[in-house]
Structure formats: structure tokens, C-alpha cells
Amino acid sequence: QVQLVESGGGLVQPGGSLRLSCAVSASYQDYYAIGWFRQAPGKEREGMGVSCLSSHDDSTYYADSVKGRFTISRDNTKNTVYLQMNSLKPEDTADYYCAAKTQWELGAPGCFRSEYNVWGQGTQVTVSS
């Protein structure tokens, strides 16, 4: 069973940077894709991920709202997935969750929340001056 533990959240000023980490208890070969999702205060968790990474071909997805600012990456030697967040904005404030897709489905994995069946506990990111 894949387990995920996020870290790296915190308080940062607008324009600042944070790097979130997701420690995975298994090799990248044990899941089809991994992604970052967020839930803003008082809102439901977004149906599309912020960013997702395929294990098969390392293809990536970024939400339009974070393109050019966020980067997802994976260190296979450490079984850790990162989300580098630059040029942070107040609207990026949210709880960020790492999630893995471990169940096979026909077609390439996407970044829909419903595809991901293993979730971490989340880490809080607050962007405020």
C-alpha cells in the first residue's frame, strides 16, 4: 500500500517561493501517476490537480493558474515528489495534498481528482503579507 507524507508548507509573502515535498513509501513504478491538489479555505478540494506527473513517460500537467510558476519533479533515489512554487500569490493559499493513482484505467492518467485513490494528510500554504 502506497503511503504519502507531505511537508514544506508554511507562510510566505506574495512573490515568494516554497517547495513542497511528498515522501512516497514506494517506488514510482508502484503508481501510475502522482499529483498535487489543493483546497482553499472554505472551499471544496479542486476537481483538477495543480500539477500531475505520469510514471510511465514523465509527462506533466499544470493547471493554467500555475503554469510558469510551479514545477513538479521527482527524485527516484529518494522516492520523493516535489512541487516548486514560485511567484506565489494570495490566491495560492490552500491546503496542498499529494495523491497517487495506483489503480489501472484504460488510457493515459490525467489530473482529475477522481483518478487518484491514495492521499496524504496535506500541508498548509499561506501566502500573505
mmCIF file of N, CA and C in Angstrom:
data_model
loop_
_atom_site.group_PDB
_atom_site.id
_atom_site.type_symbol
_atom_site.label_atom_id
_atom_site.label_comp_id
_atom_site.label_asym_id
_atom_site.label_seq_id
_atom_site.Cartn_x
_atom_site.Cartn_y
_atom_site.Cartn_z
ATOM 1 N N GLN A 1 0.846 -1.181 0.000
ATOM 2 C CA GLN A 1 0.000 0.000 0.000
ATOM 3 C C GLN A 1 0.888 1.240 0.000
ATOM 4 N N VAL A 2 0.685 2.086 -0.998
ATOM 5 C CA VAL A 2 1.444 3.330 -1.074
ATOM 6 C C VAL A 2 0.976 4.284 0.012
ATOM 7 N N GLN A 3 1.921 4.918 0.659
ATOM 8 C CA GLN A 3 1.607 5.955 1.644
ATOM 9 C C GLN A 3 2.353 7.223 1.273
ATOM 10 N N LEU A 4 1.713 8.355 1.575
ATOM 11 C CA LEU A 4 2.259 9.649 1.183
ATOM 12 C C LEU A 4 2.314 10.577 2.388
ATOM 13 N N VAL A 5 3.407 11.302 2.516
ATOM 14 C CA VAL A 5 3.543 12.269 3.595
ATOM 15 C C VAL A 5 4.073 13.571 3.010
ATOM 16 N N GLU A 6 3.262 14.632 3.136
ATOM 17 C CA GLU A 6 3.660 15.929 2.609
ATOM 18 C C GLU A 6 4.381 16.741 3.669
ATOM 19 N N SER A 7 5.200 17.659 3.195
ATOM 20 C CA SER A 7 5.861 18.616 4.078
ATOM 21 C C SER A 7 6.259 19.826 3.253
ATOM 22 N N GLY A 8 6.660 20.879 3.956
ATOM 23 C CA GLY A 8 7.191 22.045 3.265
ATOM 24 C C GLY A 8 6.268 23.246 3.218
ATOM 25 N N GLY A 9 5.054 23.099 3.712
ATOM 26 C CA GLY A 9 4.157 24.236 3.706
ATOM 27 C C GLY A 9 4.573 25.292 4.712
ATOM 28 N N GLY A 10 3.905 26.432 4.644
ATOM 29 C CA GLY A 10 4.215 27.498 5.586
ATOM 30 C C GLY A 10 3.625 28.814 5.138
ATOM 31 N N LEU A 11 4.082 29.863 5.797
ATOM 32 C CA LEU A 11 3.646 31.228 5.489
ATOM 33 C C LEU A 11 4.713 31.898 4.637
ATOM 34 N N VAL A 12 4.288 32.494 3.544
ATOM 35 C CA VAL A 12 5.225 33.162 2.655
ATOM 36 C C VAL A 12 4.575 34.436 2.126
ATOM 37 N N GLN A 13 5.387 35.428 1.849
ATOM 38 C CA GLN A 13 4.869 36.673 1.314
ATOM 39 C C GLN A 13 4.569 36.531 -0.184
ATOM 40 N N PRO A 14 3.662 37.335 -0.689
ATOM 41 C CA PRO A 14 3.405 37.320 -2.137
ATOM 42 C C PRO A 14 4.697 37.532 -2.918
ATOM 43 N N GLY A 15 4.849 36.762 -3.974
ATOM 44 C CA GLY A 15 6.072 36.810 -4.761
ATOM 45 C C GLY A 15 7.138 35.842 -4.289
ATOM 46 N N GLY A 16 6.932 35.257 -3.131
ATOM 47 C CA GLY A 16 7.919 34.340 -2.584
ATOM 48 C C GLY A 16 7.804 32.933 -3.147
ATOM 49 N N SER A 17 8.627 32.039 -2.608
ATOM 50 C CA SER A 17 8.691 30.661 -3.084
ATOM 51 C C SER A 17 8.609 29.672 -1.937
ATOM 52 N N LEU A 18 8.109 28.507 -2.253
ATOM 53 C CA LEU A 18 8.095 27.376 -1.335
ATOM 54 C C LEU A 18 8.318 26.111 -2.151
ATOM 55 N N ARG A 19 8.889 25.114 -1.513
ATOM 56 C CA ARG A 19 8.993 23.804 -2.150
ATOM 57 C C ARG A 19 8.305 22.779 -1.262
ATOM 58 N N LEU A 20 7.274 22.193 -1.803
ATOM 59 C CA LEU A 20 6.576 21.131 -1.091
ATOM 60 C C LEU A 20 7.210 19.788 -1.430
ATOM 61 N N SER A 21 7.238 18.915 -0.455
ATOM 62 C CA SER A 21 7.768 17.574 -0.656
ATOM 63 C C SER A 21 6.698 16.543 -0.341
ATOM 64 N N CYS A 22 6.719 15.458 -1.077
ATOM 65 C CA CYS A 22 5.818 14.341 -0.834
ATOM 66 C C CYS A 22 6.669 13.075 -0.765
ATOM 67 N N ALA A 23 6.850 12.574 0.442
ATOM 68 C CA ALA A 23 7.602 11.341 0.624
ATOM 69 C C ALA A 23 6.695 10.157 0.335
ATOM 70 N N VAL A 24 7.118 9.312 -0.585
ATOM 71 C CA VAL A 24 6.314 8.178 -1.020
ATOM 72 C C VAL A 24 6.932 6.894 -0.484
ATOM 73 N N SER A 25 6.083 6.001 0.017
ATOM 74 C CA SER A 25 6.585 4.776 0.651
ATOM 75 C C SER A 25 6.919 3.690 -0.360
ATOM 76 N N ALA A 26 6.798 4.012 -1.650
ATOM 77 C CA ALA A 26 7.024 3.020 -2.686
ATOM 78 C C ALA A 26 7.749 3.660 -3.862
ATOM 79 N N SER A 27 8.207 2.811 -4.753
ATOM 80 C CA SER A 27 8.860 3.276 -5.971
ATOM 81 C C SER A 27 7.836 3.898 -6.916
ATOM 82 N N TYR A 28 8.317 4.764 -7.811
ATOM 83 C CA TYR A 28 7.424 5.390 -8.784
ATOM 84 C C TYR A 28 6.775 4.333 -9.683
ATOM 85 N N GLN A 29 7.377 3.155 -9.741
ATOM 86 C CA GLN A 29 6.816 2.092 -10.572
ATOM 87 C C GLN A 29 5.580 1.460 -9.941
ATOM 88 N N ASP A 30 5.319 1.812 -8.685
ATOM 89 C CA ASP A 30 4.163 1.256 -7.978
ATOM 90 C C ASP A 30 2.923 2.119 -8.105
ATOM 91 N N TYR A 31 3.018 3.214 -8.816
ATOM 92 C CA TYR A 31 1.841 4.024 -9.083
ATOM 93 C C TYR A 31 1.908 4.556 -10.502
ATOM 94 N N TYR A 32 0.774 4.867 -11.055
ATOM 95 C CA TYR A 32 0.703 5.305 -12.444
ATOM 96 C C TYR A 32 0.958 6.799 -12.598
ATOM 97 N N ALA A 33 0.581 7.536 -11.614
ATOM 98 C CA ALA A 33 0.791 8.981 -11.662
ATOM 99 C C ALA A 33 0.716 9.521 -10.244
ATOM 100 N N ILE A 34 1.263 10.678 -10.070
ATOM 101 C CA ILE A 34 1.223 11.343 -8.771
ATOM 102 C C ILE A 34 0.966 12.816 -9.011
ATOM 103 N N GLY A 35 0.249 13.426 -8.102
ATOM 104 C CA GLY A 35 -0.101 14.818 -8.331
ATOM 105 C C GLY A 35 -0.283 15.602 -7.059
ATOM 106 N N TRP A 36 -0.396 16.891 -7.260
ATOM 107 C CA TRP A 36 -0.664 17.822 -6.158
ATOM 108 C C TRP A 36 -2.033 18.450 -6.392
ATOM 109 N N PHE A 37 -2.809 18.459 -5.332
ATOM 110 C CA PHE A 37 -4.147 19.032 -5.356
ATOM 111 C C PHE A 37 -4.243 20.033 -4.218
ATOM 112 N N ARG A 38 -5.173 20.941 -4.320
ATOM 113 C CA ARG A 38 -5.288 21.923 -3.251
ATOM 114 C C ARG A 38 -6.741 22.217 -2.899
ATOM 115 N N GLN A 39 -6.881 22.679 -1.681
ATOM 116 C CA GLN A 39 -8.193 23.042 -1.165
ATOM 117 C C GLN A 39 -8.055 24.374 -0.460
ATOM 118 N N ALA A 40 -8.662 25.384 -1.049
ATOM 119 C CA ALA A 40 -8.607 26.720 -0.470
ATOM 120 C C ALA A 40 -9.526 26.796 0.750
ATOM 121 N N PRO A 41 -9.255 27.722 1.659
ATOM 122 C CA PRO A 41 -10.090 27.858 2.863
ATOM 123 C C PRO A 41 -11.559 28.077 2.506
ATOM 124 N N GLY A 42 -12.418 27.300 3.111
ATOM 125 C CA GLY A 42 -13.842 27.454 2.892
ATOM 126 C C GLY A 42 -14.350 26.902 1.578
ATOM 127 N N LYS A 43 -13.497 26.247 0.823
ATOM 128 C CA LYS A 43 -13.896 25.711 -0.474
ATOM 129 C C LYS A 43 -13.652 24.211 -0.535
ATOM 130 N N GLU A 44 -14.267 23.578 -1.514
ATOM 131 C CA GLU A 44 -14.021 22.158 -1.716
ATOM 132 C C GLU A 44 -12.673 21.952 -2.407
ATOM 133 N N ARG A 45 -12.131 20.754 -2.238
ATOM 134 C CA ARG A 45 -10.901 20.419 -2.942
ATOM 135 C C ARG A 45 -11.167 20.494 -4.442
ATOM 136 N N GLU A 46 -10.255 21.105 -5.147
ATOM 137 C CA GLU A 46 -10.451 21.308 -6.570
ATOM 138 C C GLU A 46 -10.514 19.980 -7.325
ATOM 139 N N GLY A 47 -11.359 19.947 -8.331
ATOM 140 C CA GLY A 47 -11.553 18.722 -9.090
ATOM 141 C C GLY A 47 -10.393 18.381 -10.004
ATOM 142 N N MET A 48 -9.607 19.373 -10.344
ATOM 143 C CA MET A 48 -8.404 19.151 -11.151
ATOM 144 C C MET A 48 -7.186 19.453 -10.297
ATOM 145 N N GLY A 49 -6.153 18.712 -10.512
ATOM 146 C CA GLY A 49 -4.942 18.930 -9.762
ATOM 147 C C GLY A 49 -4.223 20.194 -10.169
ATOM 148 N N VAL A 50 -3.396 20.647 -9.280
ATOM 149 C CA VAL A 50 -2.499 21.759 -9.575
ATOM 150 C C VAL A 50 -1.454 21.295 -10.591
ATOM 151 N N SER A 51 -0.930 20.103 -10.347
ATOM 152 C CA SER A 51 0.082 19.548 -11.229
ATOM 153 C C SER A 51 0.145 18.042 -11.025
ATOM 154 N N CYS A 52 0.355 17.302 -12.104
ATOM 155 C CA CYS A 52 0.453 15.853 -12.034
ATOM 156 C C CYS A 52 1.604 15.361 -12.900
ATOM 157 N N LEU A 53 2.139 14.205 -12.525
ATOM 158 C CA LEU A 53 3.314 13.638 -13.191
ATOM 159 C C LEU A 53 3.069 12.160 -13.444
ATOM 160 N N SER A 54 3.191 11.759 -14.691
ATOM 161 C CA SER A 54 2.994 10.360 -15.058
ATOM 162 C C SER A 54 4.248 9.544 -14.766
ATOM 163 N N SER A 55 4.074 8.337 -14.250
ATOM 164 C CA SER A 55 5.219 7.462 -14.016
ATOM 165 C C SER A 55 5.699 6.820 -15.301
ATOM 166 N N HIS A 56 4.805 6.675 -16.258
ATOM 167 C CA HIS A 56 5.139 5.962 -17.488
ATOM 168 C C HIS A 56 6.121 6.737 -18.355
ATOM 169 N N ASP A 57 5.803 8.010 -18.597
ATOM 170 C CA ASP A 57 6.631 8.783 -19.528
ATOM 171 C C ASP A 57 7.047 10.144 -18.980
ATOM 172 N N ASP A 58 6.815 10.354 -17.703
ATOM 173 C CA ASP A 58 7.178 11.625 -17.050
ATOM 174 C C ASP A 58 6.452 12.827 -17.656
ATOM 175 N N SER A 59 5.343 12.577 -18.327
ATOM 176 C CA SER A 59 4.585 13.712 -18.834
ATOM 177 C C SER A 59 3.962 14.462 -17.663
ATOM 178 N N THR A 60 3.813 15.746 -17.833
ATOM 179 C CA THR A 60 3.310 16.582 -16.749
ATOM 180 C C THR A 60 2.067 17.350 -17.179
ATOM 181 N N TYR A 61 1.315 17.707 -16.180
ATOM 182 C CA TYR A 61 0.143 18.566 -16.361
ATOM 183 C C TYR A 61 0.246 19.698 -15.362
ATOM 184 N N TYR A 62 -0.118 20.887 -15.826
ATOM 185 C CA TYR A 62 -0.185 22.043 -14.927
ATOM 186 C C TYR A 62 -1.512 22.761 -15.156
ATOM 187 N N ALA A 63 -2.139 23.134 -14.074
ATOM 188 C CA ALA A 63 -3.319 23.972 -14.190
ATOM 189 C C ALA A 63 -2.909 25.321 -14.768
ATOM 190 N N ASP A 64 -3.797 25.922 -15.524
ATOM 191 C CA ASP A 64 -3.488 27.220 -16.148
ATOM 192 C C ASP A 64 -3.067 28.248 -15.109
ATOM 193 N N SER A 65 -3.659 28.172 -13.941
ATOM 194 C CA SER A 65 -3.399 29.171 -12.902
ATOM 195 C C SER A 65 -1.977 29.107 -12.346
ATOM 196 N N VAL A 66 -1.272 28.002 -12.604
ATOM 197 C CA VAL A 66 0.074 27.861 -12.035
ATOM 198 C C VAL A 66 1.151 27.678 -13.096
ATOM 199 N N LYS A 67 0.762 27.599 -14.349
ATOM 200 C CA LYS A 67 1.741 27.412 -15.420
ATOM 201 C C LYS A 67 2.782 28.520 -15.392
ATOM 202 N N GLY A 68 4.026 28.108 -15.513
ATOM 203 C CA GLY A 68 5.119 29.071 -15.493
ATOM 204 C C GLY A 68 5.583 29.453 -14.100
ATOM 205 N N ARG A 69 4.830 29.049 -13.075
ATOM 206 C CA ARG A 69 5.203 29.379 -11.697
ATOM 207 C C ARG A 69 5.524 28.138 -10.882
ATOM 208 N N PHE A 70 4.836 27.056 -11.122
ATOM 209 C CA PHE A 70 5.024 25.827 -10.358
ATOM 210 C C PHE A 70 5.718 24.782 -11.226
ATOM 211 N N THR A 71 6.520 23.949 -10.575
ATOM 212 C CA THR A 71 7.190 22.854 -11.268
ATOM 213 C C THR A 71 7.100 21.584 -10.429
ATOM 214 N N ILE A 72 6.637 20.518 -11.045
ATOM 215 C CA ILE A 72 6.596 19.230 -10.356
ATOM 216 C C ILE A 72 7.809 18.414 -10.783
ATOM 217 N N SER A 73 8.380 17.695 -9.839
ATOM 218 C CA SER A 73 9.541 16.862 -10.154
ATOM 219 C C SER A 73 9.575 15.679 -9.203
ATOM 220 N N ARG A 74 10.419 14.736 -9.541
ATOM 221 C CA ARG A 74 10.515 13.522 -8.720
ATOM 222 C C ARG A 74 11.968 13.111 -8.602
ATOM 223 N N ASP A 75 12.353 12.732 -7.418
ATOM 224 C CA ASP A 75 13.680 12.171 -7.162
ATOM 225 C C ASP A 75 13.482 10.687 -6.880
ATOM 226 N N ASN A 76 13.793 9.869 -7.862
ATOM 227 C CA ASN A 76 13.551 8.430 -7.718
ATOM 228 C C ASN A 76 14.457 7.782 -6.673
ATOM 229 N N THR A 77 15.605 8.382 -6.416
ATOM 230 C CA THR A 77 16.508 7.807 -5.406
ATOM 231 C C THR A 77 15.973 8.027 -3.994
ATOM 232 N N LYS A 78 15.147 9.046 -3.842
ATOM 233 C CA LYS A 78 14.595 9.353 -2.526
ATOM 234 C C LYS A 78 13.102 9.026 -2.438
ATOM 235 N N ASN A 79 12.520 8.549 -3.532
ATOM 236 C CA ASN A 79 11.066 8.302 -3.567
ATOM 237 C C ASN A 79 10.307 9.528 -3.062
ATOM 238 N N THR A 80 10.676 10.664 -3.586
ATOM 239 C CA THR A 80 10.069 11.914 -3.166
ATOM 240 C C THR A 80 9.658 12.716 -4.390
ATOM 241 N N VAL A 81 8.487 13.309 -4.300
ATOM 242 C CA VAL A 81 7.972 14.176 -5.354
ATOM 243 C C VAL A 81 7.908 15.592 -4.794
ATOM 244 N N TYR A 82 8.279 16.538 -5.623
ATOM 245 C CA TYR A 82 8.346 17.928 -5.182
ATOM 246 C C TYR A 82 7.386 18.799 -5.991
ATOM 247 N N LEU A 83 6.982 19.868 -5.370
ATOM 248 C CA LEU A 83 6.273 20.915 -6.083
ATOM 249 C C LEU A 83 6.972 22.226 -5.742
ATOM 250 N N GLN A 84 7.735 22.729 -6.683
ATOM 251 C CA GLN A 84 8.395 24.018 -6.514
ATOM 252 C C GLN A 84 7.414 25.107 -6.901
ATOM 253 N N MET A 85 7.148 25.984 -5.981
ATOM 254 C CA MET A 85 6.171 27.040 -6.201
ATOM 255 C C MET A 85 6.857 28.392 -6.127
ATOM 256 N N ASN A 86 6.873 29.099 -7.216
ATOM 257 C CA ASN A 86 7.486 30.418 -7.296
ATOM 258 C C ASN A 86 6.431 31.479 -7.571
ATOM 259 N N SER A 87 6.809 32.717 -7.352
ATOM 260 C CA SER A 87 5.899 33.842 -7.622
ATOM 261 C C SER A 87 4.527 33.592 -7.003
ATOM 262 N N LEU A 88 4.535 33.209 -5.767
ATOM 263 C CA LEU A 88 3.281 32.846 -5.106
ATOM 264 C C LEU A 88 2.358 34.042 -4.960
ATOM 265 N N LYS A 89 1.083 33.754 -5.061
ATOM 266 C CA LYS A 89 0.042 34.774 -4.975
ATOM 267 C C LYS A 89 -0.890 34.438 -3.804
ATOM 268 N N PRO A 90 -1.576 35.424 -3.278
ATOM 269 C CA PRO A 90 -2.525 35.137 -2.185
ATOM 270 C C PRO A 90 -3.542 34.064 -2.566
ATOM 271 N N GLU A 91 -3.932 34.004 -3.822
ATOM 272 C CA GLU A 91 -4.909 33.005 -4.248
ATOM 273 C C GLU A 91 -4.348 31.588 -4.286
ATOM 274 N N ASP A 92 -3.054 31.442 -4.059
ATOM 275 C CA ASP A 92 -2.463 30.110 -3.943
ATOM 276 C C ASP A 92 -2.618 29.551 -2.529
ATOM 277 N N THR A 93 -3.109 30.367 -1.625
ATOM 278 C CA THR A 93 -3.322 29.920 -0.260
ATOM 279 C C THR A 93 -4.289 28.749 -0.223
ATOM 280 N N ALA A 94 -3.847 27.648 0.365
ATOM 281 C CA ALA A 94 -4.664 26.438 0.392
ATOM 282 C C ALA A 94 -3.943 25.350 1.171
ATOM 283 N N ASP A 95 -4.674 24.308 1.474
ATOM 284 C CA ASP A 95 -4.048 23.064 1.910
ATOM 285 C C ASP A 95 -3.684 22.298 0.642
ATOM 286 N N TYR A 96 -2.442 21.850 0.583
ATOM 287 C CA TYR A 96 -1.963 21.133 -0.589
ATOM 288 C C TYR A 96 -1.813 19.652 -0.245
ATOM 289 N N TYR A 97 -2.365 18.835 -1.116
ATOM 290 C CA TYR A 97 -2.363 17.391 -0.908
ATOM 291 C C TYR A 97 -1.614 16.705 -2.046
ATOM 292 N N CYS A 98 -0.817 15.741 -1.658
ATOM 293 C CA CYS A 98 -0.180 14.852 -2.620
ATOM 294 C C CYS A 98 -1.075 13.621 -2.762
ATOM 295 N N ALA A 99 -1.232 13.152 -3.988
ATOM 296 C CA ALA A 99 -2.080 11.987 -4.223
ATOM 297 C C ALA A 99 -1.479 11.111 -5.310
ATOM 298 N N ALA A 100 -1.689 9.823 -5.185
ATOM 299 C CA ALA A 100 -1.168 8.856 -6.152
ATOM 300 C C ALA A 100 -2.306 8.065 -6.788
ATOM 301 N N LYS A 101 -2.099 7.755 -8.042
ATOM 302 C CA LYS A 101 -3.052 6.924 -8.783
ATOM 303 C C LYS A 101 -2.444 5.527 -8.866
ATOM 304 N N THR A 102 -2.984 4.595 -8.115
ATOM 305 C CA THR A 102 -2.434 3.245 -8.092
ATOM 306 C C THR A 102 -3.306 2.229 -8.808
ATOM 307 N N GLN A 103 -4.465 2.669 -9.241
ATOM 308 C CA GLN A 103 -5.393 1.757 -9.920
ATOM 309 C C GLN A 103 -5.326 1.983 -11.414
ATOM 310 N N TRP A 104 -5.199 0.886 -12.153
ATOM 311 C CA TRP A 104 -5.083 0.983 -13.598
ATOM 312 C C TRP A 104 -6.417 1.343 -14.234
ATOM 313 N N GLU A 105 -6.338 2.227 -15.210
ATOM 314 C CA GLU A 105 -7.500 2.559 -16.019
ATOM 315 C C GLU A 105 -7.032 2.661 -17.460
ATOM 316 N N LEU A 106 -7.933 2.353 -18.378
ATOM 317 C CA LEU A 106 -7.587 2.463 -19.790
ATOM 318 C C LEU A 106 -7.286 3.922 -20.120
ATOM 319 N N GLY A 107 -6.217 4.131 -20.862
ATOM 320 C CA GLY A 107 -5.849 5.477 -21.251
ATOM 321 C C GLY A 107 -4.789 6.074 -20.336
ATOM 322 N N ALA A 108 -4.187 7.140 -20.808
ATOM 323 C CA ALA A 108 -3.141 7.794 -20.022
ATOM 324 C C ALA A 108 -3.739 8.461 -18.785
ATOM 325 N N PRO A 109 -3.013 8.464 -17.691
ATOM 326 C CA PRO A 109 -3.530 9.128 -16.482
ATOM 327 C C PRO A 109 -3.652 10.631 -16.688
ATOM 328 N N GLY A 110 -4.693 11.165 -16.123
ATOM 329 C CA GLY A 110 -4.889 12.607 -16.191
ATOM 330 C C GLY A 110 -4.602 13.228 -14.844
ATOM 331 N N CYS A 111 -5.263 14.332 -14.601
ATOM 332 C CA CYS A 111 -5.053 15.034 -13.337
ATOM 333 C C CYS A 111 -6.398 15.350 -12.679
ATOM 334 N N PHE A 112 -7.356 14.471 -12.899
ATOM 335 C CA PHE A 112 -8.648 14.635 -12.238
ATOM 336 C C PHE A 112 -8.569 14.030 -10.842
ATOM 337 N N ARG A 113 -9.122 14.740 -9.891
ATOM 338 C CA ARG A 113 -9.095 14.266 -8.508
ATOM 339 C C ARG A 113 -9.663 12.860 -8.393
ATOM 340 N N SER A 114 -10.680 12.562 -9.149
ATOM 341 C CA SER A 114 -11.358 11.270 -9.046
ATOM 342 C C SER A 114 -10.472 10.095 -9.456
ATOM 343 N N GLU A 115 -9.400 10.346 -10.179
ATOM 344 C CA GLU A 115 -8.496 9.272 -10.617
ATOM 345 C C GLU A 115 -7.558 8.818 -9.507
ATOM 346 N N TYR A 116 -7.369 9.649 -8.510
ATOM 347 C CA TYR A 116 -6.329 9.421 -7.513
ATOM 348 C C TYR A 116 -6.933 8.823 -6.254
ATOM 349 N N ASN A 117 -6.392 7.697 -5.839
ATOM 350 C CA ASN A 117 -7.012 6.936 -4.762
ATOM 351 C C ASN A 117 -6.203 6.868 -3.469
ATOM 352 N N VAL A 118 -4.984 7.359 -3.497
ATOM 353 C CA VAL A 118 -4.175 7.374 -2.269
ATOM 354 C C VAL A 118 -3.791 8.822 -1.987
ATOM 355 N N TRP A 119 -4.059 9.265 -0.765
ATOM 356 C CA TRP A 119 -3.893 10.671 -0.427
ATOM 357 C C TRP A 119 -3.042 10.840 0.816
ATOM 358 N N GLY A 120 -2.281 11.913 0.815
ATOM 359 C CA GLY A 120 -1.553 12.302 2.010
ATOM 360 C C GLY A 120 -2.436 13.136 2.920
ATOM 361 N N GLN A 121 -1.865 13.602 4.014
ATOM 362 C CA GLN A 121 -2.634 14.345 5.011
ATOM 363 C C GLN A 121 -2.696 15.836 4.718
ATOM 364 N N GLY A 122 -1.864 16.293 3.808
ATOM 365 C CA GLY A 122 -1.896 17.691 3.409
ATOM 366 C C GLY A 122 -0.896 18.553 4.147
ATOM 367 N N THR A 123 -0.554 19.661 3.530
ATOM 368 C CA THR A 123 0.316 20.659 4.143
ATOM 369 C C THR A 123 -0.235 22.034 3.783
ATOM 370 N N GLN A 124 -0.215 22.923 4.742
ATOM 371 C CA GLN A 124 -0.858 24.221 4.578
ATOM 372 C C GLN A 124 0.101 25.241 3.990
ATOM 373 N N VAL A 125 -0.377 25.962 2.999
ATOM 374 C CA VAL A 125 0.380 27.049 2.395
ATOM 375 C C VAL A 125 -0.432 28.331 2.528
ATOM 376 N N THR A 126 0.184 29.337 3.123
ATOM 377 C CA THR A 126 -0.458 30.628 3.274
ATOM 378 C C THR A 126 0.405 31.693 2.632
ATOM 379 N N VAL A 127 -0.183 32.418 1.690
ATOM 380 C CA VAL A 127 0.533 33.487 1.008
ATOM 381 C C VAL A 127 -0.100 34.807 1.434
ATOM 382 N N SER A 128 0.645 35.544 2.219
ATOM 383 C CA SER A 128 0.093 36.769 2.785
ATOM 384 C C SER A 128 1.214 37.693 3.201
ATOM 385 N N SER A 129 0.950 38.987 3.114
ATOM 386 C CA SER A 129 1.922 39.974 3.581
ATOM 387 C C SER A 129 1.618 40.371 5.025
#
